[in-house]
mmCIF file of C-alpha atoms and ligand atoms in Angstrom:
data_model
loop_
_atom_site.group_PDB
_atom_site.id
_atom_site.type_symbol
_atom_site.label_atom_id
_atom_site.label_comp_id
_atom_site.label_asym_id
_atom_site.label_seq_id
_atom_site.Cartn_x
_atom_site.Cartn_y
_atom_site.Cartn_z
ATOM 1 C CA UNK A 1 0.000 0.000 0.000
ATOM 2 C CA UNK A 2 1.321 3.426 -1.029
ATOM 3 C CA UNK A 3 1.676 6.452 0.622
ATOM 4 C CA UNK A 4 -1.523 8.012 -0.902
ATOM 5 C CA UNK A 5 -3.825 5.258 0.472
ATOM 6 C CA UNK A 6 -2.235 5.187 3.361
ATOM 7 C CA UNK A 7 -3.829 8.606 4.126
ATOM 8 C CA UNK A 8 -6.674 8.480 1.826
ATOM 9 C CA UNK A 9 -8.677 8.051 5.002
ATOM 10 C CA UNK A 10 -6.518 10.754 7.013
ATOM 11 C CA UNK A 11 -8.479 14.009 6.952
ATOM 12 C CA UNK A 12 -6.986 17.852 7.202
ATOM 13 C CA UNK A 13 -9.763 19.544 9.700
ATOM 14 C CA UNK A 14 -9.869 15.941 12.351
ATOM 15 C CA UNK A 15 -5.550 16.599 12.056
ATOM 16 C CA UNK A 16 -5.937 19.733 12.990
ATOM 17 C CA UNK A 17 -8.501 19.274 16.136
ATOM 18 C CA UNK A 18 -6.056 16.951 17.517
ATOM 19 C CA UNK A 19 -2.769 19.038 17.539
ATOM 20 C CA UNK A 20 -4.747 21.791 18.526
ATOM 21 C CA UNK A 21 -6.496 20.006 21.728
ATOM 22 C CA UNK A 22 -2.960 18.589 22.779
ATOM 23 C CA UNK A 23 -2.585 20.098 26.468
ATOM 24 C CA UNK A 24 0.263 20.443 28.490
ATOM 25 C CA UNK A 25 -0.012 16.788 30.318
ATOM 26 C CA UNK A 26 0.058 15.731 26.570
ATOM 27 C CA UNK A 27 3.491 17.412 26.225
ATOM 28 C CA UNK A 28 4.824 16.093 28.798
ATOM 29 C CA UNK A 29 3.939 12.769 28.271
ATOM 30 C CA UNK A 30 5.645 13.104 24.605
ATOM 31 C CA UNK A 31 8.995 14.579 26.643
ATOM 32 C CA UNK A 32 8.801 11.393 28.657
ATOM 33 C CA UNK A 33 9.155 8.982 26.294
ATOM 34 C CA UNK A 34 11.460 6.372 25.178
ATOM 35 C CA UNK A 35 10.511 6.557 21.763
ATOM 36 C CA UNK A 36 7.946 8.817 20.937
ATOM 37 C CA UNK A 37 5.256 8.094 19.177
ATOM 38 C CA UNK A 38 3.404 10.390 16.031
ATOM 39 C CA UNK A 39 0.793 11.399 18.603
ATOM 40 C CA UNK A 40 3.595 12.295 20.688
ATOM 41 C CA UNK A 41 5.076 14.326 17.973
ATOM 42 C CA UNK A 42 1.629 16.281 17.586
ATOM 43 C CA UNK A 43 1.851 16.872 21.257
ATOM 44 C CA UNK A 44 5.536 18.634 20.735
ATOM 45 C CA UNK A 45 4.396 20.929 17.567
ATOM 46 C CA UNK A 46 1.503 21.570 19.261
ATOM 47 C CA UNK A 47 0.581 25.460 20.752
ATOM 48 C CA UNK A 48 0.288 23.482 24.418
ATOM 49 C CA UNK A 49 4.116 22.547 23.900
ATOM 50 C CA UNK A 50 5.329 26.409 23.129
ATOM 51 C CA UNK A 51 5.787 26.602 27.205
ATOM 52 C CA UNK A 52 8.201 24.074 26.870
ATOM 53 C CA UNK A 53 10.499 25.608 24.305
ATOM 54 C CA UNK A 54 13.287 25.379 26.635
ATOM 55 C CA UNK A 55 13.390 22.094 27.785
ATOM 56 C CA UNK A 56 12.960 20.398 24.446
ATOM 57 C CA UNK A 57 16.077 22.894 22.949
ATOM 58 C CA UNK A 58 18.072 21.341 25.988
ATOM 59 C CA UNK A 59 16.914 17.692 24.630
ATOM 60 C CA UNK A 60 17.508 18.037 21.772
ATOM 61 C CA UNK A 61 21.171 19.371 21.779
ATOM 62 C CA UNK A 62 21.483 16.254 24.207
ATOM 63 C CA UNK A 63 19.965 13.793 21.328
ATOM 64 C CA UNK A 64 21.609 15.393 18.225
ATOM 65 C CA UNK A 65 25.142 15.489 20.031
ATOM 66 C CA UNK A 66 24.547 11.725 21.059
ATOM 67 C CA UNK A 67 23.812 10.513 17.224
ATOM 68 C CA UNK A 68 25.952 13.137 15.336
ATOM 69 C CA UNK A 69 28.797 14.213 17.544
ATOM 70 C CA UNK A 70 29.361 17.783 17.391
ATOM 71 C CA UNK A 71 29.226 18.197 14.017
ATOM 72 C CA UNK A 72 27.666 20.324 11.020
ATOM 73 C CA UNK A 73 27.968 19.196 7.352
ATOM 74 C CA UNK A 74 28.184 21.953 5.007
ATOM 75 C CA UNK A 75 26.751 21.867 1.420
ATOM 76 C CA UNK A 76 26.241 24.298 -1.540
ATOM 77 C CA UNK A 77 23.707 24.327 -4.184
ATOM 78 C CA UNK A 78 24.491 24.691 -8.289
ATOM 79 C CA UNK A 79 21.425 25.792 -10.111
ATOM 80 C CA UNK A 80 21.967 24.655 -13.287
ATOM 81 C CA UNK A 81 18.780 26.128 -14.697
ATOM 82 C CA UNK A 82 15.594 28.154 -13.917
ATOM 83 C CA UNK A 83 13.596 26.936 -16.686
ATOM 84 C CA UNK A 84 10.367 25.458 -15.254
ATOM 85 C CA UNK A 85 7.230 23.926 -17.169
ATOM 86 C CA UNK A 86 4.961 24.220 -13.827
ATOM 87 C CA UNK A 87 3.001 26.868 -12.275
ATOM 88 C CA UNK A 88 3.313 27.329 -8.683
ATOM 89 C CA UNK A 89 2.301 30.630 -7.375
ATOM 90 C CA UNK A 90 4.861 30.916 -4.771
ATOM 91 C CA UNK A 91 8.324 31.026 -6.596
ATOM 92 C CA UNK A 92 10.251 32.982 -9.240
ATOM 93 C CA UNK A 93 10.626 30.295 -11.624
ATOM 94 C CA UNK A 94 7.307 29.631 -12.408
ATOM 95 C CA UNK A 95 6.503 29.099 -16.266
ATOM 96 C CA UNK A 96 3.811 32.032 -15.863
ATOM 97 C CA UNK A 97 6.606 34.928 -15.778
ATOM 98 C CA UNK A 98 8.685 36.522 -17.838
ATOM 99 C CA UNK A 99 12.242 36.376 -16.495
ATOM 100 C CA UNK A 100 15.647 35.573 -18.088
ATOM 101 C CA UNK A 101 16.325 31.670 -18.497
ATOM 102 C CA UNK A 102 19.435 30.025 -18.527
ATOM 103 C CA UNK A 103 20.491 26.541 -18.804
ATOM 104 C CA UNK A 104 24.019 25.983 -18.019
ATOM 105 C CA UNK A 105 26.242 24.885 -20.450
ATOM 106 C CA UNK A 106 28.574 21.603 -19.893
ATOM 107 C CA UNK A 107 31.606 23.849 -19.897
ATOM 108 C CA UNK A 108 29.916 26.501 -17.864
ATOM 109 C CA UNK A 109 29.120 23.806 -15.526
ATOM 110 C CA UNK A 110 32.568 22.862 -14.891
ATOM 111 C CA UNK A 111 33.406 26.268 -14.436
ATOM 112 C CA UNK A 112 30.941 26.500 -11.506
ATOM 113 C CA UNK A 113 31.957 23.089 -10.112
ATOM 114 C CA UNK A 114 36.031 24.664 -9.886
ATOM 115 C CA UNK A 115 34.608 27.824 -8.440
ATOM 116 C CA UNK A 116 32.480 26.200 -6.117
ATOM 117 C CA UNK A 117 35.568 23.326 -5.226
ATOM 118 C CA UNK A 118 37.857 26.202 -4.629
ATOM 119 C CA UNK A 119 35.459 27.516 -1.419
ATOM 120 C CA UNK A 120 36.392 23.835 0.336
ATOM 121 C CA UNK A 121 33.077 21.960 -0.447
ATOM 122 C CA UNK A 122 32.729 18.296 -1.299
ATOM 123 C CA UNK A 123 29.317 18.253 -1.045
ATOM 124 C CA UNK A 124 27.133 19.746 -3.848
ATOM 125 C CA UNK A 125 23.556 20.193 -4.464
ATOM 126 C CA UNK A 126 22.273 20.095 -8.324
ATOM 127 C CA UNK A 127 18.877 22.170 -8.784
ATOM 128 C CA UNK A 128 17.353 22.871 -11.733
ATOM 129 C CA UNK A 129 13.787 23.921 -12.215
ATOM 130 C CA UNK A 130 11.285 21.463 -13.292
ATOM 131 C CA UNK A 131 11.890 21.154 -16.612
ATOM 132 C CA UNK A 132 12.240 17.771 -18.519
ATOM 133 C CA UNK A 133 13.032 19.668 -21.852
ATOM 134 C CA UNK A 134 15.990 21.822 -20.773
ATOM 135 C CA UNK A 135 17.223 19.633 -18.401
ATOM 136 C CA UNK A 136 16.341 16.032 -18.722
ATOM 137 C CA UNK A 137 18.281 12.890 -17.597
ATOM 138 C CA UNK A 138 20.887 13.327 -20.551
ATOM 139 C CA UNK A 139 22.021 16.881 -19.505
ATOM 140 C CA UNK A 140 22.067 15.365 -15.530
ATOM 141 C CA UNK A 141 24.260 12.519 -16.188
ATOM 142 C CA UNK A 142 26.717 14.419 -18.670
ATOM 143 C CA UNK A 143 26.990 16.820 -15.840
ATOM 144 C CA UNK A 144 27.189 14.438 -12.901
ATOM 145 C CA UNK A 145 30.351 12.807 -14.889
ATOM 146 C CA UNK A 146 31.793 16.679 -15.093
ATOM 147 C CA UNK A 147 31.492 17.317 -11.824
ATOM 148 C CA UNK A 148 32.423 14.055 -10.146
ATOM 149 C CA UNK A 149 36.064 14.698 -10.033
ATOM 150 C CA UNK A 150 35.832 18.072 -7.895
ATOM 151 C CA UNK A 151 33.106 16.619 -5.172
ATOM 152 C CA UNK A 152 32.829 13.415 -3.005
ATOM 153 C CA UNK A 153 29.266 13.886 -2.946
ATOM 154 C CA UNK A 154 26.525 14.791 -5.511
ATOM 155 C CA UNK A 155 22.739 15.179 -4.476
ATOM 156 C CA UNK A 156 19.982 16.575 -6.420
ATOM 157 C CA UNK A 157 17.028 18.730 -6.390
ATOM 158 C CA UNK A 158 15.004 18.674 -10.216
ATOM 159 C CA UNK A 159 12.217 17.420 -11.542
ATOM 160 C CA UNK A 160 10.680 14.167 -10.205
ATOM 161 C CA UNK A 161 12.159 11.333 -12.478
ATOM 162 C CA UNK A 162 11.081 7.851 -13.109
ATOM 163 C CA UNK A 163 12.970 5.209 -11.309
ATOM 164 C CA UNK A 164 14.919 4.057 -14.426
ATOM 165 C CA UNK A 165 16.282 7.588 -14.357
ATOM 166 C CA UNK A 166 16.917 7.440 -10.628
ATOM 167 C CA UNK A 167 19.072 4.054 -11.447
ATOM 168 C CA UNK A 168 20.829 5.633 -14.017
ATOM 169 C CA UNK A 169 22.510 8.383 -12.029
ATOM 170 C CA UNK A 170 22.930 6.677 -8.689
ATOM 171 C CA UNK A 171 25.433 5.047 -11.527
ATOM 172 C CA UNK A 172 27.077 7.827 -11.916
ATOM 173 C CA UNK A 173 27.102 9.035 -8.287
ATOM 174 C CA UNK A 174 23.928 9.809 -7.299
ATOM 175 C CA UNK A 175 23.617 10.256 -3.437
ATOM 176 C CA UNK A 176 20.330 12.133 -1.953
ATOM 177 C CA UNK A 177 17.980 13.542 -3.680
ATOM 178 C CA UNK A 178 15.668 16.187 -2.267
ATOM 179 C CA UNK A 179 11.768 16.252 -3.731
ATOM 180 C CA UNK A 180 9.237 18.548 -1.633
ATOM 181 C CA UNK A 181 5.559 17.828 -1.352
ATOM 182 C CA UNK A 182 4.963 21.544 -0.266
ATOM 183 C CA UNK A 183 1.525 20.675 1.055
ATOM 184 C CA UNK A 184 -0.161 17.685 2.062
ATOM 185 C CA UNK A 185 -3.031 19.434 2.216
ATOM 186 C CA UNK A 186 -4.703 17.384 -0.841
ATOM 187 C CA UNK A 187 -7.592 19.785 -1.343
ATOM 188 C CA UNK A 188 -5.526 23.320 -1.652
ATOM 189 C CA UNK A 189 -2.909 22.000 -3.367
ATOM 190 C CA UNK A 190 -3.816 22.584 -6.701
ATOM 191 C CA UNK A 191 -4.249 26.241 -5.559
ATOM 192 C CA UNK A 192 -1.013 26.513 -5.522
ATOM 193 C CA UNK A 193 0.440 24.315 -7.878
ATOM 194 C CA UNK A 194 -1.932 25.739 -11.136
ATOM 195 C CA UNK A 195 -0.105 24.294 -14.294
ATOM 196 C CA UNK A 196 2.069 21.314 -15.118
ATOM 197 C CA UNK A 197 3.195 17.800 -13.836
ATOM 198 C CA UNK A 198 4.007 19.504 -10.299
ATOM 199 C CA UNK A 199 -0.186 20.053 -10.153
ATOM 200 C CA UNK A 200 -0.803 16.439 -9.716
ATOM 201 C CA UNK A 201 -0.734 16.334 -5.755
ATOM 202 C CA UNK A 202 -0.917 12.169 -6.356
ATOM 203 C CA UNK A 203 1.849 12.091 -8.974
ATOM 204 C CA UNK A 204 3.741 14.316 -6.611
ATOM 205 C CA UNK A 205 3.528 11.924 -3.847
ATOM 206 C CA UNK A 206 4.520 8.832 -6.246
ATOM 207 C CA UNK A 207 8.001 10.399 -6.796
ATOM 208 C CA UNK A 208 9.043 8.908 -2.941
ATOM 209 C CA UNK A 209 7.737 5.249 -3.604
ATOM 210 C CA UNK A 210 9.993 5.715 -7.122
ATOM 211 C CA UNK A 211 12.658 6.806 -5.078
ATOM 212 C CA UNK A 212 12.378 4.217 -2.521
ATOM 213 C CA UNK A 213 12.361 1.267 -5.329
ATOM 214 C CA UNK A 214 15.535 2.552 -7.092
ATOM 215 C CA UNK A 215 17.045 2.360 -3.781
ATOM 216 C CA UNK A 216 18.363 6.029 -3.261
ATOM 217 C CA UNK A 217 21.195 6.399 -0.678
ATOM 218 C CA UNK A 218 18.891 9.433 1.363
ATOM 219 C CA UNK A 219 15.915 10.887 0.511
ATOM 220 C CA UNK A 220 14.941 14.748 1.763
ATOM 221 C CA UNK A 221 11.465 15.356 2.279
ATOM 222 C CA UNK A 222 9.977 19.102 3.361
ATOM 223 C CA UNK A 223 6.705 21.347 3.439
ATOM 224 C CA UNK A 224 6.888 24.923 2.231
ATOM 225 C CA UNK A 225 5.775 27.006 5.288
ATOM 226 C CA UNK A 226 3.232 29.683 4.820
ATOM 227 C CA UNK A 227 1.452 27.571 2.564
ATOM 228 C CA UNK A 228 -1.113 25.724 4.882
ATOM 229 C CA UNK A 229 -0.967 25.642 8.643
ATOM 230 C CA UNK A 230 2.615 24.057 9.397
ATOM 231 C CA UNK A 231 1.652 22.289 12.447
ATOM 232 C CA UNK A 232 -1.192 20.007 10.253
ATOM 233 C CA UNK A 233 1.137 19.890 7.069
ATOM 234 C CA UNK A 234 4.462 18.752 9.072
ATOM 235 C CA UNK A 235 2.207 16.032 10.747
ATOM 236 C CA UNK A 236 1.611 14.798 7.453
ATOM 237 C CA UNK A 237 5.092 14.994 6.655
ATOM 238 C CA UNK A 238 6.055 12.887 9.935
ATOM 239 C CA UNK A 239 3.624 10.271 8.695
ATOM 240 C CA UNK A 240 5.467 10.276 5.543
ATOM 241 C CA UNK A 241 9.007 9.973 7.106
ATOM 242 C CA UNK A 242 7.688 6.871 9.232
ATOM 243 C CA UNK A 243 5.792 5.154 6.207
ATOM 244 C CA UNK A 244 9.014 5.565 4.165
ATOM 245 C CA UNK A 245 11.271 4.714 7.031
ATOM 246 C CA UNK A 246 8.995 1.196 7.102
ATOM 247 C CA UNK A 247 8.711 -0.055 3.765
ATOM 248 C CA UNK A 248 12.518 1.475 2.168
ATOM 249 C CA UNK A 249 14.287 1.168 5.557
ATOM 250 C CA UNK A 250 17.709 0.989 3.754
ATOM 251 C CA UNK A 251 17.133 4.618 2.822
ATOM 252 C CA UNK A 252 18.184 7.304 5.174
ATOM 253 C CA UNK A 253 16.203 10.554 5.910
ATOM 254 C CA UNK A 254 16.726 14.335 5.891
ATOM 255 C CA UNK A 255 13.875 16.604 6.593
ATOM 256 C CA UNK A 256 14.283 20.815 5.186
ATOM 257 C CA UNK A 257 12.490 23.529 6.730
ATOM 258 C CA UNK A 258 12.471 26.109 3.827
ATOM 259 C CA UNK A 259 9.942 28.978 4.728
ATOM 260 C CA UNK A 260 8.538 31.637 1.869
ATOM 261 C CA UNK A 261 11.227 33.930 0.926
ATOM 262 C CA UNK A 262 10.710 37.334 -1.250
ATOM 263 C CA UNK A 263 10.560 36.059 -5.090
ATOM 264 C CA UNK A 264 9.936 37.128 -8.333
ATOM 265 C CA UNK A 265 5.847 36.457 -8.209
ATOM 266 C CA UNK A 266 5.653 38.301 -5.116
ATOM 267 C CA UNK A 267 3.711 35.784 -3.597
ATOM 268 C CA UNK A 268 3.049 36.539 -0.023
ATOM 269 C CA UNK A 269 2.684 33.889 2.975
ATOM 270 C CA UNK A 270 -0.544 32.944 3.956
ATOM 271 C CA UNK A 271 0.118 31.177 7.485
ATOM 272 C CA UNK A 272 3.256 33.033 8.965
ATOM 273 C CA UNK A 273 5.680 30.753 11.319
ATOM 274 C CA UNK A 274 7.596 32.541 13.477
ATOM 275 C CA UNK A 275 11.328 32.268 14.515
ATOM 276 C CA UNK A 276 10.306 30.889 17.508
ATOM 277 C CA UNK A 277 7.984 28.193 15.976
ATOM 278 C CA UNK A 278 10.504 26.860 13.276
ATOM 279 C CA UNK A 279 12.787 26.710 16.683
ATOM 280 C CA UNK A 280 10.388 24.254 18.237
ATOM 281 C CA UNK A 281 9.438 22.526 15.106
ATOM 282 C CA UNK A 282 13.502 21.228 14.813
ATOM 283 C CA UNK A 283 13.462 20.412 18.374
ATOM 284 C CA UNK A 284 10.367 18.106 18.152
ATOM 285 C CA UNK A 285 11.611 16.529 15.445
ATOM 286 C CA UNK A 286 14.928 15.767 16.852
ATOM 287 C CA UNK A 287 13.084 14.510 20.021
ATOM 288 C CA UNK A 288 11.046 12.703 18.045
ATOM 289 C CA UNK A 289 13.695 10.944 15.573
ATOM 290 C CA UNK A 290 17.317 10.660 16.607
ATOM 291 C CA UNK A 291 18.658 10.113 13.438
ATOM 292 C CA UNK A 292 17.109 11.871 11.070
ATOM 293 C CA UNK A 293 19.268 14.649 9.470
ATOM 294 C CA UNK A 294 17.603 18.206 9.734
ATOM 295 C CA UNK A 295 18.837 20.529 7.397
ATOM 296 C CA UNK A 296 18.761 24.246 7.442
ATOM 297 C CA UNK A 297 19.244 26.731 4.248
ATOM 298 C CA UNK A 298 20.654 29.997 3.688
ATOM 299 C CA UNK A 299 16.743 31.003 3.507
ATOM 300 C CA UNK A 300 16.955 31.593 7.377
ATOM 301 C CA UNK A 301 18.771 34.572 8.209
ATOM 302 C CA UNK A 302 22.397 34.454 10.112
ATOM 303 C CA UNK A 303 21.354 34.967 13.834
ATOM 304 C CA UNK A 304 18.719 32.059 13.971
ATOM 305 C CA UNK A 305 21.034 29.741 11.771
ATOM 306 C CA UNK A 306 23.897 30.599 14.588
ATOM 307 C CA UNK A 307 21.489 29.689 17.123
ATOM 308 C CA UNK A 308 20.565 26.379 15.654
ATOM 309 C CA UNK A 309 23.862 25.353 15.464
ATOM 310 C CA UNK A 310 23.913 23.037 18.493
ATOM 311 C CA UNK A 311 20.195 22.810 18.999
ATOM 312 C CA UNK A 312 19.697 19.772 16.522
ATOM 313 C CA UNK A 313 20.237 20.962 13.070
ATOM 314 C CA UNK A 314 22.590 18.510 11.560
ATOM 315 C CA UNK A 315 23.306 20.005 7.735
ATOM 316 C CA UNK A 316 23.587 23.516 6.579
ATOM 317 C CA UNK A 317 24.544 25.185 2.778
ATOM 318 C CA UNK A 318 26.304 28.322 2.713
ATOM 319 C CA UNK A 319 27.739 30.524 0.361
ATOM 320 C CA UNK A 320 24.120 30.500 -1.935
ATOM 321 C CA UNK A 321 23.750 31.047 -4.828
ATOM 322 C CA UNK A 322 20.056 30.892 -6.297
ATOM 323 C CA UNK A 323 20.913 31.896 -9.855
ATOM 324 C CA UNK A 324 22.078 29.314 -12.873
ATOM 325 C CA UNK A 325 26.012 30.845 -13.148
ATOM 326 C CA UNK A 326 26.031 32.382 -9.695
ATOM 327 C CA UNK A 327 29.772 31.668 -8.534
ATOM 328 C CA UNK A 328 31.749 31.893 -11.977
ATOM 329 C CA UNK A 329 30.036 34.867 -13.206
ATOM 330 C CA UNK A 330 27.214 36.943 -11.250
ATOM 331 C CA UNK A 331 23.887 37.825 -12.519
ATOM 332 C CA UNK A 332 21.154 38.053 -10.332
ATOM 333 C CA UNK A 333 18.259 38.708 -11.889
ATOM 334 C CA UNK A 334 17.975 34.886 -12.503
ATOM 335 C CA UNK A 335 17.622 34.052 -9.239
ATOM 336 C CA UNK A 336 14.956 31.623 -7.544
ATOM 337 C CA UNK A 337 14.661 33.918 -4.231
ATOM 338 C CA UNK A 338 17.017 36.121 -2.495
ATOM 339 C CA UNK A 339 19.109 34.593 0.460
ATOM 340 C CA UNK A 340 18.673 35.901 3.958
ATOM 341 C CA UNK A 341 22.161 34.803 5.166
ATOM 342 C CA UNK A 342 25.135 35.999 2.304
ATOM 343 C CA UNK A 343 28.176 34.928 4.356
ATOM 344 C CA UNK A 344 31.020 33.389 2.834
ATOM 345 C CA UNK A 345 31.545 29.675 3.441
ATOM 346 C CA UNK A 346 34.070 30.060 5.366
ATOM 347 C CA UNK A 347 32.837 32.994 7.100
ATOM 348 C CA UNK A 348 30.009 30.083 8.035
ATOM 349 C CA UNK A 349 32.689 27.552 9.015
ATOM 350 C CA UNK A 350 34.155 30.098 11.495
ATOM 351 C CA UNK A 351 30.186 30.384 13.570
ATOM 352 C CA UNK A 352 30.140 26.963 13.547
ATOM 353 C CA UNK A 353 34.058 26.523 15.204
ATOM 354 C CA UNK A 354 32.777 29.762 17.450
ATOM 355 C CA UNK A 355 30.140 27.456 18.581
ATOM 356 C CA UNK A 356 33.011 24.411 19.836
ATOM 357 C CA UNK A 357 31.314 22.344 16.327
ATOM 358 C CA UNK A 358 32.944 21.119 13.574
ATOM 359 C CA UNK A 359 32.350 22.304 10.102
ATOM 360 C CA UNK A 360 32.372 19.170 7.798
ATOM 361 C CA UNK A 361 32.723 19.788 4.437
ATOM 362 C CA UNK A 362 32.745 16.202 3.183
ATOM 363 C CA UNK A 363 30.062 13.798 3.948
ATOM 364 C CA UNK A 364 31.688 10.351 5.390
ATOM 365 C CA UNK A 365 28.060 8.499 4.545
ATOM 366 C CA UNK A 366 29.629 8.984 1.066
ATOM 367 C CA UNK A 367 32.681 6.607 1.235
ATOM 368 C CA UNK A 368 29.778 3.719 2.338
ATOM 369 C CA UNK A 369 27.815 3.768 -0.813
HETATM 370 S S1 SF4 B 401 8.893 25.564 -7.109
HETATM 371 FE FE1 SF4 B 401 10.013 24.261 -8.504
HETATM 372 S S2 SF4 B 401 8.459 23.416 -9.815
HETATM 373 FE FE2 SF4 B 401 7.534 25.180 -8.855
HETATM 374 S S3 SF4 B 401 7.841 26.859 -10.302
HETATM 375 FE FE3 SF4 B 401 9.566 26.837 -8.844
HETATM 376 S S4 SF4 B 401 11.155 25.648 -9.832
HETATM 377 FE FE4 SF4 B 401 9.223 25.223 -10.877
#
């Protein structure tokens, strides 16, 4: 049974109730546990648990150093093109507008990749937009083979593939590849998503169980807050992680925590979560799953990245770049959305030493593939 049945029965509004009637015995319970359980997990991102801010950032510092040591990998993303054949209201590459599109160019690829090697990273980050035209399995593989000799560690974020064209590049190096649902909420979703393969909320949810079969290394799975009401939309994603964690349990897991930055549609949030509310949402999710990497992007701005730092986030890019060409050349009208932390990598490295952590800029789950 799929994902999508799996929920079929699983409705929005009876979600919602539930976090929302969580009280503090509730929470406490949750913080109690061995191994907490998805209802405890609803307890901890629940409004009841926002007393206890505190006590879960001291757990999960406790947890993360336990599992991870004190450690933070480091990663950088390549877009290697912002053409995009789908519609979704929210972000500057959507088909609808009229901006400058680039596809990178094998040689201007390479140039990126010696750029980018030259900062100290091993691990990159592929994105493209969705496009199948511009940037279809081909143009992936000829630049995985590019790029292989300057990183230890290749992940991508495109266009949901089939699982042929998963097998094909974990050939070639593939390592984790990042697909968002953005919503779980099944009957908004095409409010958001208005034209291409991206508006099939089912089709969507199919890319995991494709990623699953071709037996992807680790698999990062996210909402887009300020869609929907996080609280409802991250339970849904915590069912996902321990559906997929059942049935592809020689996968590992990473769960993002991207919130709406300023972009090109001007699209503005519709449920705002605060600084302090992303803060608990990483603690209950640490609390809630030891070993689950939690990564944090260069959409967050510098002090509450700092602050994370030994509080349970595991993986964080720096350096970004959200425009095809950004390190080799510089042109930023291309961009996907603006960063709200511009240090240097190693500017980011040096935070991360001030915090007694270790900046790791090469994966060591690579050299077990
Ligand atoms: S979010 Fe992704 S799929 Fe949607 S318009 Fe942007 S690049 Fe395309």
């Amino acid at each position: 049974m799929d994902f999508i049945d799996h929920i079929k029965d699983i409705n929005w509004s009876d979600i919602a109730d539930k976090i929302y009637s969580k009280n503090s015995s509730d929470v406490e319970r949750a913080l109690a546990a061995d191994r907490p359980s998805v209802d405890d997990f609803m307890a901890l991102i629940s409004p009841a648990a926002s007393g206890y801010v505190e006590r879960m950032a001291v757990m999960s510092n406790r947890l993360t150093q336990k599992r991870f040591g004190k450690t933070v990998q480091l990663y950088v993303p390549l877009y290697l093109s912002n053409y995009c054949e789908n519609q979704c209201v929210y972000c500057g590459f959507n088909s609808g507008l009229k901006i400058p599109r680039k596809v990178l160019t094998i040689e201007e690829v390479k140039e990126e990749a010696i750029a980018i090697s030259k900062m100290g990273f091993k691990h990159i980050l592929l994105v493209t937009g969705e496009s199948s035209k511009k940037a279809d399995v081909d143009y992936l593989e000829e630049v995985f083979k590019t790029i292989k000799p300057y990183f230890s560690l290749i992940s991508i974020e495109v266009q949901p593939l089939s699982q042929n064209d998963y097998e094909r590049l974990l050939k070639v190096g593939l390592h984790t590849v990042y697909i968002y649902q953005e919503t779980y909420n099944s009957n908004t979703y095409s409010n958001y998503h208005l034209k291409g393969k991206k508006s099939s909320y089912s089709g969507r949810l199919d890319t995991y169980e494709k990623l699953g079969r071709a037996g992807v290394y680790k698999m990062g799975l996210g909402i887009l807050a300020g869609l929907e009401d996080w609280r409802v939309d991250t339970l849904f994603t915590a069912l996902h992680l321990r559906y997929l964690q059942k049935r592809y349990w020689r996968t590992k897991y990473s769960i993002s925590f991207p919130r709406l930055r300023p972009n090109a549609g001007g699209y503005e949030p519709s449920f705002v979560m605060t600084d302090k509310d992303l803060a608990q949402l990483i603690f209950a999710y640490r609390i809630f799953d030891n070993d689950v990497e939690l990564a944090l992007s260069t959409r967050e701005d510098r002090l509450f990245r700092d602050n994370m730092i030994n509080l349970g986030v595991t993986s964080m890019s720096a350096g970004s770049k959200t425009n095809p060409g950004g390190y080799a050349q510089d042109n930023d009208d291309l961009e996907q959305f603006s960063v709200n932390d511009d240090r240097t990598p190693v500017e980011v490295a040096e935070a991360i030493k001030d915090h007694g952590y270790e900046p790791v800029w090469k994966d060591w789950d690579s050299s077990l593939q």
